[in-house]
mmCIF file of C-alpha atoms in Angstrom:
data_model
loop_
_atom_site.group_PDB
_atom_site.id
_atom_site.type_symbol
_atom_site.label_atom_id
_atom_site.label_comp_id
_atom_site.label_asym_id
_atom_site.label_seq_id
_atom_site.Cartn_x
_atom_site.Cartn_y
_atom_site.Cartn_z
ATOM 1 C CA MET A 1 0.000 0.000 0.000
ATOM 2 C CA ARG A 2 2.222 2.826 -1.266
ATOM 3 C CA ILE A 3 -0.072 5.728 -0.504
ATOM 4 C CA ALA A 4 2.887 7.927 0.376
ATOM 5 C CA ARG A 5 3.862 8.074 -3.325
ATOM 6 C CA VAL A 6 0.539 9.561 -4.403
ATOM 7 C CA SER A 7 0.888 13.209 -5.394
ATOM 8 C CA ALA A 8 -0.640 16.122 -3.516
ATOM 9 C CA PRO A 9 -3.127 16.937 -6.329
ATOM 10 C CA THR A 10 -4.443 13.390 -6.024
ATOM 11 C CA PHE A 11 -5.054 13.896 -2.307
ATOM 12 C CA VAL A 12 -6.890 17.143 -3.066
ATOM 13 C CA GLU A 13 -8.992 15.465 -5.744
ATOM 14 C CA CYS A 14 -9.843 12.560 -3.408
ATOM 15 C CA PHE A 15 -10.855 15.002 -0.670
ATOM 16 C CA ARG A 16 -12.992 16.978 -3.139
ATOM 17 C CA SER A 17 -14.626 13.744 -4.271
ATOM 18 C CA ALA A 18 -15.325 12.789 -0.631
ATOM 19 C CA LEU A 19 -17.013 16.135 0.046
ATOM 20 C CA GLY A 20 -19.043 15.784 -3.147
ATOM 21 C CA SER A 21 -20.220 12.309 -2.160
ATOM 22 C CA MET A 22 -21.165 13.512 1.332
ATOM 23 C CA ALA A 23 -23.099 16.455 -0.143
ATOM 24 C CA ALA A 24 -24.888 14.193 -2.627
ATOM 25 C CA HIS A 25 -26.076 11.954 0.206
ATOM 26 C CA GLY A 26 -26.492 14.573 2.918
ATOM 27 C CA LEU A 27 -29.026 12.767 5.108
ATOM 28 C CA ARG A 28 -27.152 9.476 4.982
ATOM 29 C CA SER A 29 -23.848 11.194 5.765
ATOM 30 C CA SER A 30 -25.418 13.108 8.654
ATOM 31 C CA LEU A 31 -26.875 9.965 10.200
ATOM 32 C CA THR A 32 -23.550 8.173 9.735
ATOM 33 C CA THR A 33 -21.567 10.869 11.526
ATOM 34 C CA LEU A 34 -24.179 11.183 14.294
ATOM 35 C CA GLY A 35 -22.678 8.264 16.210
ATOM 36 C CA VAL A 36 -19.236 9.856 16.057
ATOM 37 C CA VAL A 37 -20.684 13.207 17.133
ATOM 38 C CA ILE A 38 -22.430 11.656 20.157
ATOM 39 C CA GLY A 39 -19.360 9.667 21.193
ATOM 40 C CA VAL A 40 -16.902 12.547 20.924
ATOM 41 C CA ALA A 41 -19.312 15.059 22.492
ATOM 42 C CA SER A 42 -19.879 12.758 25.462
ATOM 43 C CA ILE A 43 -16.181 12.209 26.069
ATOM 44 C CA VAL A 44 -15.307 15.895 25.709
ATOM 45 C CA ALA A 45 -18.177 17.026 27.961
ATOM 46 C CA VAL A 46 -17.313 14.533 30.717
ATOM 47 C CA ILE A 47 -13.601 15.356 30.655
ATOM 48 C CA ALA A 48 -14.252 19.122 30.618
ATOM 49 C CA LEU A 49 -16.661 18.903 33.560
ATOM 50 C CA LEU A 50 -14.291 16.709 35.568
ATOM 51 C CA GLU A 51 -11.439 19.120 34.832
ATOM 52 C CA GLY A 52 -13.635 21.932 36.130
ATOM 53 C CA LEU A 53 -14.470 19.866 39.213
ATOM 54 C CA GLN A 54 -10.789 19.191 39.896
ATOM 55 C CA SER A 55 -10.051 22.898 39.480
ATOM 56 C CA ALA A 56 -12.802 23.767 41.954
ATOM 57 C CA ILE A 57 -11.535 21.192 44.453
ATOM 58 C CA ALA A 58 -7.989 22.502 44.096
ATOM 59 C CA SER A 59 -9.140 26.057 44.774
ATOM 60 C CA GLN A 60 -11.064 24.912 47.852
ATOM 61 C CA PHE A 61 -7.977 23.192 49.283
ATOM 62 C CA ALA A 62 -5.515 25.864 48.176
ATOM 63 C CA GLY A 63 -6.318 28.072 51.141
ATOM 64 C CA LEU A 64 -5.501 25.319 53.622
ATOM 65 C CA GLY A 65 -1.820 25.413 52.736
ATOM 66 C CA GLY A 66 0.816 22.734 52.605
ATOM 67 C CA THR A 67 1.450 22.642 56.366
ATOM 68 C CA SER A 68 -1.974 21.380 57.451
ATOM 69 C CA LEU A 69 -2.674 17.900 58.812
ATOM 70 C CA ALA A 70 -6.084 16.332 59.331
ATOM 71 C CA ILE A 71 -6.716 13.492 61.787
ATOM 72 C CA SER A 72 -9.941 11.540 61.458
ATOM 73 C CA ALA A 73 -11.362 8.240 62.673
ATOM 74 C CA MET A 74 -11.315 5.289 60.300
ATOM 75 C CA THR A 75 -13.150 2.073 61.142
ATOM 76 C CA PRO A 76 -11.370 -1.088 59.892
ATOM 77 C CA LEU A 77 -13.556 -3.355 57.767
ATOM 78 C CA GLU A 78 -13.543 -6.187 60.325
ATOM 79 C CA ASP A 79 -14.773 -3.862 63.080
ATOM 80 C CA ALA A 80 -17.403 -2.310 60.810
ATOM 81 C CA LEU A 81 -18.803 -5.774 59.999
ATOM 82 C CA GLN A 82 -19.162 -6.378 63.731
ATOM 83 C CA GLY A 83 -21.044 -3.116 64.237
ATOM 84 C CA ARG A 84 -18.183 -1.288 65.946
ATOM 85 C CA ARG A 85 -17.282 2.269 64.984
ATOM 86 C CA ALA A 86 -14.023 4.056 65.637
ATOM 87 C CA ARG A 87 -14.050 7.593 67.029
ATOM 88 C CA LEU A 88 -11.524 10.203 68.033
ATOM 89 C CA THR A 89 -11.982 11.376 71.604
ATOM 90 C CA PRO A 90 -11.259 14.579 73.526
ATOM 91 C CA GLU A 91 -8.396 12.632 75.152
ATOM 92 C CA ASP A 92 -6.856 12.113 71.688
ATOM 93 C CA LEU A 93 -7.148 15.854 71.090
ATOM 94 C CA GLU A 94 -5.363 16.622 74.358
ATOM 95 C CA LEU A 95 -2.602 14.128 73.551
ATOM 96 C CA VAL A 96 -1.888 15.778 70.219
ATOM 97 C CA ARG A 97 -1.936 19.221 71.814
ATOM 98 C CA THR A 98 0.447 18.393 74.653
ATOM 99 C CA ARG A 99 2.716 15.597 73.430
ATOM 100 C CA VAL A 100 3.449 16.374 69.776
ATOM 101 C CA ASP A 101 6.222 18.895 69.166
ATOM 102 C CA GLY A 102 6.382 21.236 66.196
ATOM 103 C CA VAL A 103 2.635 21.749 65.743
ATOM 104 C CA SER A 104 0.389 24.760 66.240
ATOM 105 C CA ASN A 105 -3.256 25.729 65.851
ATOM 106 C CA VAL A 106 -4.475 22.319 66.995
ATOM 107 C CA THR A 107 -8.177 22.628 66.270
ATOM 108 C CA PRO A 108 -10.986 20.199 67.086
ATOM 109 C CA LEU A 109 -13.945 20.060 64.757
ATOM 110 C CA THR A 110 -17.276 18.364 65.371
ATOM 111 C CA VAL A 111 -19.946 18.517 62.695
ATOM 112 C CA ILE A 112 -23.696 17.864 62.779
ATOM 113 C CA HIS A 113 -26.623 19.012 60.669
ATOM 114 C CA ASP A 114 -29.413 20.714 62.555
ATOM 115 C CA GLU A 115 -32.213 23.214 62.108
ATOM 116 C CA VAL A 116 -31.675 26.821 63.184
ATOM 117 C CA HIS A 117 -34.407 29.424 63.719
ATOM 118 C CA TYR A 118 -34.628 33.183 63.514
ATOM 119 C CA GLY A 119 -38.059 34.697 63.966
ATOM 120 C CA ALA A 120 -40.429 32.855 61.642
ATOM 121 C CA ARG A 121 -37.593 31.647 59.385
ATOM 122 C CA SER A 122 -35.682 28.389 59.723
ATOM 123 C CA ALA A 123 -32.986 26.515 57.796
ATOM 124 C CA VAL A 124 -31.109 23.233 58.089
ATOM 125 C CA VAL A 125 -27.400 24.035 58.253
ATOM 126 C CA GLN A 126 -24.080 22.420 59.087
ATOM 127 C CA VAL A 127 -23.235 23.158 62.715
ATOM 128 C CA ARG A 128 -19.526 23.033 63.543
ATOM 129 C CA GLY A 129 -17.981 23.050 66.971
ATOM 130 C CA THR A 130 -14.448 24.425 66.942
ATOM 131 C CA THR A 131 -11.995 26.832 68.563
ATOM 132 C CA HIS A 132 -10.371 30.175 67.772
ATOM 133 C CA SER A 133 -7.596 28.392 65.792
ATOM 134 C CA TYR A 134 -10.112 27.326 63.139
ATOM 135 C CA GLN A 135 -9.661 30.522 61.159
ATOM 136 C CA ASP A 136 -5.888 30.077 60.931
ATOM 137 C CA VAL A 137 -6.032 26.409 59.895
ATOM 138 C CA TYR A 138 -8.764 26.906 57.314
ATOM 139 C CA ASN A 139 -7.642 30.357 56.210
ATOM 140 C CA SER A 140 -11.203 31.550 56.735
ATOM 141 C CA PHE A 141 -11.945 34.756 58.601
ATOM 142 C CA PRO A 142 -15.002 36.800 59.551
ATOM 143 C CA SER A 143 -15.948 39.605 57.203
ATOM 144 C CA ARG A 144 -18.071 41.301 59.872
ATOM 145 C CA GLY A 145 -17.960 41.127 63.632
ATOM 146 C CA ARG A 146 -15.448 38.851 65.372
ATOM 147 C CA PHE A 147 -14.522 35.179 65.555
ATOM 148 C CA LEU A 148 -14.845 32.793 68.493
ATOM 149 C CA SER A 149 -12.402 33.536 71.295
ATOM 150 C CA PRO A 150 -10.593 31.243 73.765
ATOM 151 C CA ALA A 151 -12.782 32.710 76.520
ATOM 152 C CA ASP A 152 -15.922 31.720 74.600
ATOM 153 C CA ASP A 153 -14.682 28.137 74.571
ATOM 154 C CA ARG A 154 -13.535 28.014 78.211
ATOM 155 C CA GLN A 155 -16.773 29.492 79.550
ATOM 156 C CA ARG A 156 -19.000 27.585 77.104
ATOM 157 C CA ARG A 157 -20.696 30.774 75.991
ATOM 158 C CA ARG A 158 -23.784 30.514 73.804
ATOM 159 C CA VAL A 159 -22.293 32.554 70.969
ATOM 160 C CA CYS A 160 -21.849 31.707 67.296
ATOM 161 C CA VAL A 161 -20.408 32.871 63.993
ATOM 162 C CA ILE A 162 -22.599 32.238 60.960
ATOM 163 C CA GLY A 163 -21.952 31.842 57.249
ATOM 164 C CA ASP A 164 -23.181 34.588 54.947
ATOM 165 C CA GLN A 165 -25.584 32.237 53.164
ATOM 166 C CA THR A 166 -27.036 31.182 56.515
ATOM 167 C CA ARG A 167 -27.639 34.850 57.263
ATOM 168 C CA GLU A 168 -29.486 35.235 53.958
ATOM 169 C CA SER A 169 -31.511 32.038 54.447
ATOM 170 C CA LEU A 170 -32.701 33.245 57.848
ATOM 171 C CA GLY A 171 -33.555 36.690 56.490
ATOM 172 C CA MET A 172 -31.180 38.450 58.865
ATOM 173 C CA GLU A 173 -29.884 41.966 58.245
ATOM 174 C CA GLU A 174 -26.407 42.709 56.858
ATOM 175 C CA GLU A 175 -25.026 43.344 60.358
ATOM 176 C CA PRO A 176 -26.691 40.642 62.494
ATOM 177 C CA MET A 177 -24.270 40.909 65.418
ATOM 178 C CA GLY A 178 -26.136 40.818 68.724
ATOM 179 C CA GLN A 179 -29.123 38.953 67.265
ATOM 180 C CA PHE A 180 -30.100 35.519 68.596
ATOM 181 C CA ILE A 181 -30.782 32.327 66.664
ATOM 182 C CA GLY A 182 -32.423 29.159 67.961
ATOM 183 C CA LEU A 183 -30.361 25.974 67.878
ATOM 184 C CA ALA A 184 -30.897 22.600 69.581
ATOM 185 C CA GLY A 185 -33.582 24.094 71.835
ATOM 186 C CA GLU A 186 -31.312 26.920 73.014
ATOM 187 C CA TRP A 187 -30.427 30.452 71.915
ATOM 188 C CA CYS A 188 -27.049 31.552 70.565
ATOM 189 C CA ARG A 189 -25.966 35.150 70.082
ATOM 190 C CA VAL A 190 -24.418 35.968 66.697
ATOM 191 C CA VAL A 191 -21.008 37.643 67.102
ATOM 192 C CA GLY A 192 -19.726 37.494 63.500
ATOM 193 C CA VAL A 193 -20.339 36.594 59.858
ATOM 194 C CA MET A 194 -17.754 34.570 57.910
ATOM 195 C CA GLU A 195 -16.413 35.692 54.551
ATOM 196 C CA ARG A 196 -17.909 34.029 51.484
ATOM 197 C CA LYS A 197 -16.084 31.063 49.945
ATOM 198 C CA GLY A 198 -18.441 30.176 47.096
ATOM 199 C CA ALA A 199 -20.352 26.971 46.411
ATOM 200 C CA LEU A 200 -19.020 23.711 44.977
ATOM 201 C CA LEU A 201 -21.423 21.338 43.171
ATOM 202 C CA GLY A 202 -24.365 22.945 44.906
ATOM 203 C CA ALA A 203 -22.855 22.424 48.379
ATOM 204 C CA SER A 204 -22.123 25.782 49.919
ATOM 205 C CA PRO A 205 -19.365 26.162 52.538
ATOM 206 C CA ASP A 206 -21.076 29.439 53.481
ATOM 207 C CA HIS A 207 -24.161 27.700 54.888
ATOM 208 C CA HIS A 208 -23.012 26.895 58.409
ATOM 209 C CA VAL A 209 -22.959 27.939 62.045
ATOM 210 C CA LEU A 210 -19.747 27.873 64.102
ATOM 211 C CA LEU A 211 -20.011 27.282 67.858
ATOM 212 C CA PRO A 212 -17.291 27.112 70.526
ATOM 213 C CA TYR A 213 -16.136 23.497 70.809
ATOM 214 C CA GLU A 214 -16.917 23.128 74.515
ATOM 215 C CA THR A 215 -20.292 24.798 74.019
ATOM 216 C CA MET A 216 -21.217 22.263 71.373
ATOM 217 C CA ARG A 217 -20.036 19.396 73.604
ATOM 218 C CA SER A 218 -22.284 20.630 76.405
ATOM 219 C CA MET A 219 -25.260 20.969 74.030
ATOM 220 C CA ALA A 220 -24.792 17.526 72.442
ATOM 221 C CA GLY A 221 -26.708 14.628 73.899
ATOM 222 C CA PRO A 222 -24.793 11.815 75.651
ATOM 223 C CA ASP A 223 -26.317 9.060 73.494
ATOM 224 C CA GLU A 224 -24.608 9.826 70.193
ATOM 225 C CA PRO A 225 -21.658 12.191 70.539
ATOM 226 C CA PRO A 226 -20.683 13.905 67.273
ATOM 227 C CA ASP A 227 -17.633 12.688 65.373
ATOM 228 C CA LEU A 228 -14.451 14.526 66.256
ATOM 229 C CA LEU A 229 -11.892 15.638 63.681
ATOM 230 C CA ILE A 230 -8.552 17.192 64.581
ATOM 231 C CA HIS A 231 -6.843 19.662 62.265
ATOM 232 C CA LEU A 232 -3.512 21.331 62.903
ATOM 233 C CA THR A 233 -0.616 23.089 61.217
ATOM 234 C CA VAL A 234 3.023 22.009 61.237
ATOM 235 C CA VAL A 235 5.514 24.720 62.201
ATOM 236 C CA ASP A 236 8.233 23.441 59.840
ATOM 237 C CA PRO A 237 6.803 22.339 56.457
ATOM 238 C CA ALA A 238 9.842 20.104 55.886
ATOM 239 C CA GLN A 239 8.854 18.073 58.976
ATOM 240 C CA ARG A 240 5.265 17.536 57.859
ATOM 241 C CA LEU A 241 5.601 13.822 57.071
ATOM 242 C CA ALA A 242 7.743 13.147 60.146
ATOM 243 C CA THR A 243 5.184 14.920 62.324
ATOM 244 C CA ALA A 244 2.380 12.853 60.790
ATOM 245 C CA GLU A 245 4.307 9.669 61.589
ATOM 246 C CA ARG A 246 4.873 10.795 65.205
ATOM 247 C CA ILE A 247 1.155 11.439 65.602
ATOM 248 C CA ARG A 248 0.381 8.029 64.133
ATOM 249 C CA ALA A 249 2.791 6.277 66.498
ATOM 250 C CA LEU A 250 1.402 8.183 69.504
ATOM 251 C CA LEU A 251 -2.228 7.309 68.727
ATOM 252 C CA ARG A 252 -1.412 3.656 68.049
ATOM 253 C CA ARG A 253 0.396 3.421 71.378
ATOM 254 C CA THR A 254 -2.348 5.109 73.412
ATOM 255 C CA ARG A 255 -5.003 2.955 71.718
ATOM 256 C CA ALA A 256 -3.003 -0.198 72.523
ATOM 257 C CA LEU A 257 -2.930 -1.360 68.918
ATOM 258 C CA THR A 258 -0.699 -4.344 68.216
ATOM 259 C CA PRO A 259 1.524 -4.548 65.106
ATOM 260 C CA GLU A 260 -1.112 -6.816 63.532
ATOM 261 C CA ASP A 261 -3.936 -4.321 64.140
ATOM 262 C CA GLU A 262 -4.966 -1.848 61.474
ATOM 263 C CA ASP A 263 -5.069 1.864 62.254
ATOM 264 C CA ASP A 264 -8.515 2.994 63.363
ATOM 265 C CA PHE A 265 -7.644 6.570 62.431
ATOM 266 C CA ARG A 266 -6.116 8.420 59.479
ATOM 267 C CA VAL A 267 -3.517 11.205 59.420
ATOM 268 C CA GLN A 268 -3.568 13.085 56.119
ATOM 269 C CA THR A 269 -2.113 16.222 54.637
ATOM 270 C CA MET A 270 -4.432 18.504 52.722
ATOM 271 C CA GLU A 271 -2.520 17.655 49.555
ATOM 272 C CA GLU A 272 -3.242 13.955 50.129
ATOM 273 C CA VAL A 273 -6.932 14.697 50.511
ATOM 274 C CA ALA A 274 -6.928 16.709 47.286
ATOM 275 C CA GLU A 275 -4.881 14.034 45.498
ATOM 276 C CA ALA A 276 -7.326 11.352 46.629
ATOM 277 C CA LEU A 277 -10.199 13.354 45.176
ATOM 278 C CA ASP A 278 -8.194 13.878 41.970
ATOM 279 C CA ALA A 279 -7.567 10.131 41.760
ATOM 280 C CA VAL A 280 -11.293 9.461 42.077
ATOM 281 C CA ALA A 281 -12.019 12.020 39.357
ATOM 282 C CA ALA A 282 -9.363 10.458 37.094
ATOM 283 C CA THR A 283 -10.837 6.983 37.639
ATOM 284 C CA VAL A 284 -14.305 8.254 36.802
ATOM 285 C CA THR A 285 -12.930 9.964 33.692
ATOM 286 C CA THR A 286 -11.246 6.773 32.499
ATOM 287 C CA PHE A 287 -14.313 4.641 33.170
ATOM 288 C CA VAL A 288 -16.754 7.015 31.500
ATOM 289 C CA ALA A 289 -14.425 7.602 28.550
ATOM 290 C CA GLY A 290 -14.107 3.835 28.095
ATOM 291 C CA MET A 291 -17.860 3.335 28.201
ATOM 292 C CA VAL A 292 -18.498 6.198 25.807
ATOM 293 C CA GLY A 293 -15.689 4.926 23.560
ATOM 294 C CA ILE A 294 -17.889 1.937 22.800
ATOM 295 C CA SER A 295 -20.277 4.300 21.021
ATOM 296 C CA LEU A 296 -17.390 5.361 18.776
ATOM 297 C CA LEU A 297 -16.809 1.733 17.813
ATOM 298 C CA VAL A 298 -20.502 1.378 17.016
ATOM 299 C CA ALA A 299 -20.252 4.574 14.987
ATOM 300 C CA GLY A 300 -17.265 3.049 13.156
ATOM 301 C CA VAL A 301 -19.382 0.059 12.175
ATOM 302 C CA GLY A 302 -21.924 2.525 10.803
ATOM 303 C CA VAL A 303 -19.228 4.244 8.763
ATOM 304 C CA MET A 304 -18.084 0.907 7.348
ATOM 305 C CA ASN A 305 -21.649 -0.088 6.472
ATOM 306 C CA VAL A 306 -22.304 3.163 4.634
ATOM 307 C CA MET A 307 -19.002 2.948 2.787
ATOM 308 C CA LEU A 308 -19.802 -0.615 1.655
ATOM 309 C CA VAL A 309 -23.144 0.609 0.349
ATOM 310 C CA SER A 310 -21.354 3.490 -1.355
ATOM 311 C CA VAL A 311 -18.933 1.092 -3.072
ATOM 312 C CA THR A 312 -21.847 -0.984 -4.359
ATOM 313 C CA GLU A 313 -23.685 2.093 -5.618
ATOM 314 C CA ARG A 314 -20.580 3.487 -7.329
ATOM 315 C CA THR A 315 -19.260 0.271 -8.875
ATOM 316 C CA ARG A 316 -19.758 1.594 -12.408
ATOM 317 C CA GLU A 317 -18.074 4.895 -11.476
ATOM 318 C CA ILE A 318 -15.083 2.958 -10.114
ATOM 319 C CA GLY A 319 -14.905 0.983 -13.376
ATOM 320 C CA ILE A 320 -14.851 4.195 -15.402
ATOM 321 C CA ARG A 321 -12.101 5.674 -13.213
ATOM 322 C CA LYS A 322 -9.963 2.569 -13.610
ATOM 323 C CA ALA A 323 -10.601 2.502 -17.371
ATOM 324 C CA LEU A 324 -9.378 6.098 -17.559
ATOM 325 C CA GLY A 325 -6.136 5.229 -15.762
ATOM 326 C CA ALA A 326 -6.887 5.348 -12.020
ATOM 327 C CA THR A 327 -4.691 2.835 -10.226
ATOM 328 C CA ARG A 328 -5.663 0.528 -7.388
ATOM 329 C CA HIS A 329 -3.901 2.881 -4.958
ATOM 330 C CA HIS A 330 -5.895 5.889 -6.219
ATOM 331 C CA VAL A 331 -9.214 4.122 -5.646
ATOM 332 C CA LEU A 332 -8.088 2.839 -2.241
ATOM 333 C CA LEU A 333 -7.018 6.314 -1.166
ATOM 334 C CA GLN A 334 -10.257 7.870 -2.430
ATOM 335 C CA PHE A 335 -12.477 5.701 -0.256
ATOM 336 C CA LEU A 336 -10.164 5.838 2.757
ATOM 337 C CA ILE A 337 -10.202 9.645 2.660
ATOM 338 C CA GLU A 338 -13.980 9.616 2.292
ATOM 339 C CA ALA A 339 -14.383 7.382 5.343
ATOM 340 C CA MET A 340 -11.915 9.473 7.340
ATOM 341 C CA THR A 341 -13.639 12.711 6.290
ATOM 342 C CA LEU A 342 -16.958 11.370 7.579
ATOM 343 C CA SER A 343 -15.407 10.449 10.938
ATOM 344 C CA VAL A 344 -13.285 13.574 11.416
ATOM 345 C CA SER A 345 -16.165 15.901 10.524
ATOM 346 C CA GLY A 346 -18.255 14.102 13.145
ATOM 347 C CA GLY A 347 -15.360 14.439 15.596
ATOM 348 C CA LEU A 348 -15.071 18.195 15.025
ATOM 349 C CA ILE A 349 -18.815 18.703 15.456
ATOM 350 C CA GLY A 350 -18.713 16.510 18.570
ATOM 351 C CA LEU A 351 -15.814 18.533 19.991
ATOM 352 C CA PHE A 352 -17.738 21.815 19.818
ATOM 353 C CA ALA A 353 -20.974 20.137 20.906
ATOM 354 C CA GLY A 354 -19.225 18.595 23.931
ATOM 355 C CA ALA A 355 -17.750 21.957 24.943
ATOM 356 C CA GLY A 356 -21.202 23.528 24.630
ATOM 357 C CA ILE A 357 -22.838 20.786 26.701
ATOM 358 C CA ALA A 358 -20.179 21.130 29.408
ATOM 359 C CA ALA A 359 -20.638 24.915 29.517
ATOM 360 C CA PHE A 360 -24.430 24.522 29.744
ATOM 361 C CA VAL A 361 -24.250 21.975 32.571
ATOM 362 C CA ALA A 362 -21.709 24.129 34.426
ATOM 363 C CA SER A 363 -24.017 27.138 34.132
ATOM 364 C CA LEU A 364 -26.662 25.218 36.079
ATOM 365 C CA ILE A 365 -24.270 24.676 39.027
ATOM 366 C CA PRO A 366 -23.694 27.745 41.220
ATOM 367 C CA ASP A 367 -20.094 29.016 41.286
ATOM 368 C CA PHE A 368 -18.827 26.127 39.143
ATOM 369 C CA PRO A 369 -15.769 27.184 37.114
ATOM 370 C CA THR A 370 -16.209 27.488 33.364
ATOM 371 C CA PRO A 371 -15.144 24.107 31.941
ATOM 372 C CA VAL A 372 -12.645 24.174 29.073
ATOM 373 C CA PRO A 373 -11.770 20.907 27.292
ATOM 374 C CA PRO A 374 -8.047 20.229 27.748
ATOM 375 C CA PRO A 375 -6.134 20.537 24.445
ATOM 376 C CA ALA A 376 -4.863 16.981 24.877
ATOM 377 C CA ALA A 377 -8.420 15.653 25.212
ATOM 378 C CA ALA A 378 -9.528 17.587 22.127
ATOM 379 C CA ALA A 379 -6.559 16.285 20.127
ATOM 380 C CA VAL A 380 -7.166 12.690 21.237
ATOM 381 C CA ALA A 381 -10.848 12.959 20.306
ATOM 382 C CA ILE A 382 -10.034 14.135 16.774
ATOM 383 C CA VAL A 383 -7.215 11.635 16.275
ATOM 384 C CA PHE A 384 -9.391 8.805 17.543
ATOM 385 C CA SER A 385 -12.158 9.875 15.172
ATOM 386 C CA ALA A 386 -9.691 9.765 12.272
ATOM 387 C CA LEU A 387 -8.480 6.322 13.343
ATOM 388 C CA VAL A 388 -12.082 5.097 13.475
ATOM 389 C CA GLY A 389 -12.555 6.305 9.898
ATOM 390 C CA VAL A 390 -9.360 4.626 8.711
ATOM 391 C CA ALA A 391 -9.914 1.364 10.615
ATOM 392 C CA PHE A 392 -13.489 0.912 9.492
ATOM 393 C CA GLY A 393 -12.891 2.337 6.011
ATOM 394 C CA VAL A 394 -10.160 -0.113 5.042
ATOM 395 C CA LEU A 395 -12.498 -2.989 4.130
ATOM 396 C CA PRO A 396 -14.773 -0.913 1.853
ATOM 397 C CA ALA A 397 -11.708 0.780 0.307
ATOM 398 C CA LEU A 398 -10.043 -2.551 -0.402
ATOM 399 C CA ARG A 399 -13.256 -3.871 -1.914
ATOM 400 C CA ALA A 400 -13.431 -0.844 -4.218
ATOM 401 C CA ALA A 401 -9.731 -1.020 -5.119
ATOM 402 C CA ASN A 402 -9.918 -4.715 -6.007
ATOM 403 C CA LEU A 403 -12.856 -4.372 -8.414
ATOM 404 C CA ASP A 404 -12.139 -5.599 -11.928
ATOM 405 C CA PRO A 405 -12.697 -2.621 -14.262
ATOM 406 C CA ILE A 406 -14.451 -4.708 -16.932
ATOM 407 C CA GLU A 407 -16.812 -6.292 -14.438
ATOM 408 C CA ALA A 408 -17.372 -2.912 -12.811
ATOM 409 C CA LEU A 409 -18.345 -1.367 -16.184
ATOM 410 C CA ARG A 410 -20.881 -4.146 -16.726
ATOM 411 C CA HIS A 411 -22.505 -3.432 -13.349
ATOM 412 C CA GLU A 412 -25.989 -1.997 -13.611
#
């Protein structure tokens, strides 16, 4: 197959012939490329949206910095099957505070969802119990009023800092400091409003109420204490991993875990959390792209079927071309280019359609970043479309190239 020796004018003529054939059978060509359009559009839209999601996740974690560590409970599978559940305790918090060197801003965090009231308005929000160090660990500060103080925590004051969206949901004024909201059957005085962070996938980090940690412990019932998380910052970023290992060793020792026992807790950096989410997004991308890729193979079968029909319909034309001097390679190239043109045109349409679908879906999600298909994904989509055209166009092209000119001229 010495296609490389065919002259440039022959390529141009074959391409012109392919466009003419597609124009002459517009409906058939459109239906043939539809499968390619759907496949490419689906892949491009999914990848663009997942890229936007990863960008949003990265921006959410960017403010936490590279010196943050998060400690959370993790129930081993064997314990979970037996109905046991691991928890971090206030004693674990005190151990980390007092016996781990090189850390600062050790912050407990307990989270529940509860209904809050203000006048006749109510809203279900995320209620977080924490300390004054929260704002330094999470790089989140009040835009109005003040944050929780150490005295608030020590004296278990019924004060709170609310998210700006919570303020809007409750219909409170711009400066709600001094107002009271109802929570868990008690009243809490608002002392500040947190700065806006923006929503992610419809979940707003601005829809919350922050209480002093000890206040929340005193308000929680004894039957089901809320889960405790511990976040902290490492003084020396270079010692981050070593500090995490020291914390792990300390908790294993105080929990009397043997070398054979699994950890019932997890110590993670914020980068590890973000990387784990990125890994999940990459897995989803690969899986969805593989599933959608099947539609491209089906579309390739459609291209091959149409090209076989085209060869049958144009048998006499092929005979005339060969009688006038067209070689086997010319005919082969003509039908290969026609098949590839069908696929690539569908790929180009699918590329723009996928970008449009991704932008439309993103517009329905508050504060979702504008998705842009990565250049690599766009290039792969087009190249794969061309390969589909070549792979599934070879058989019809060979059939056309191998026609005997005399027999082809006799074809009615």
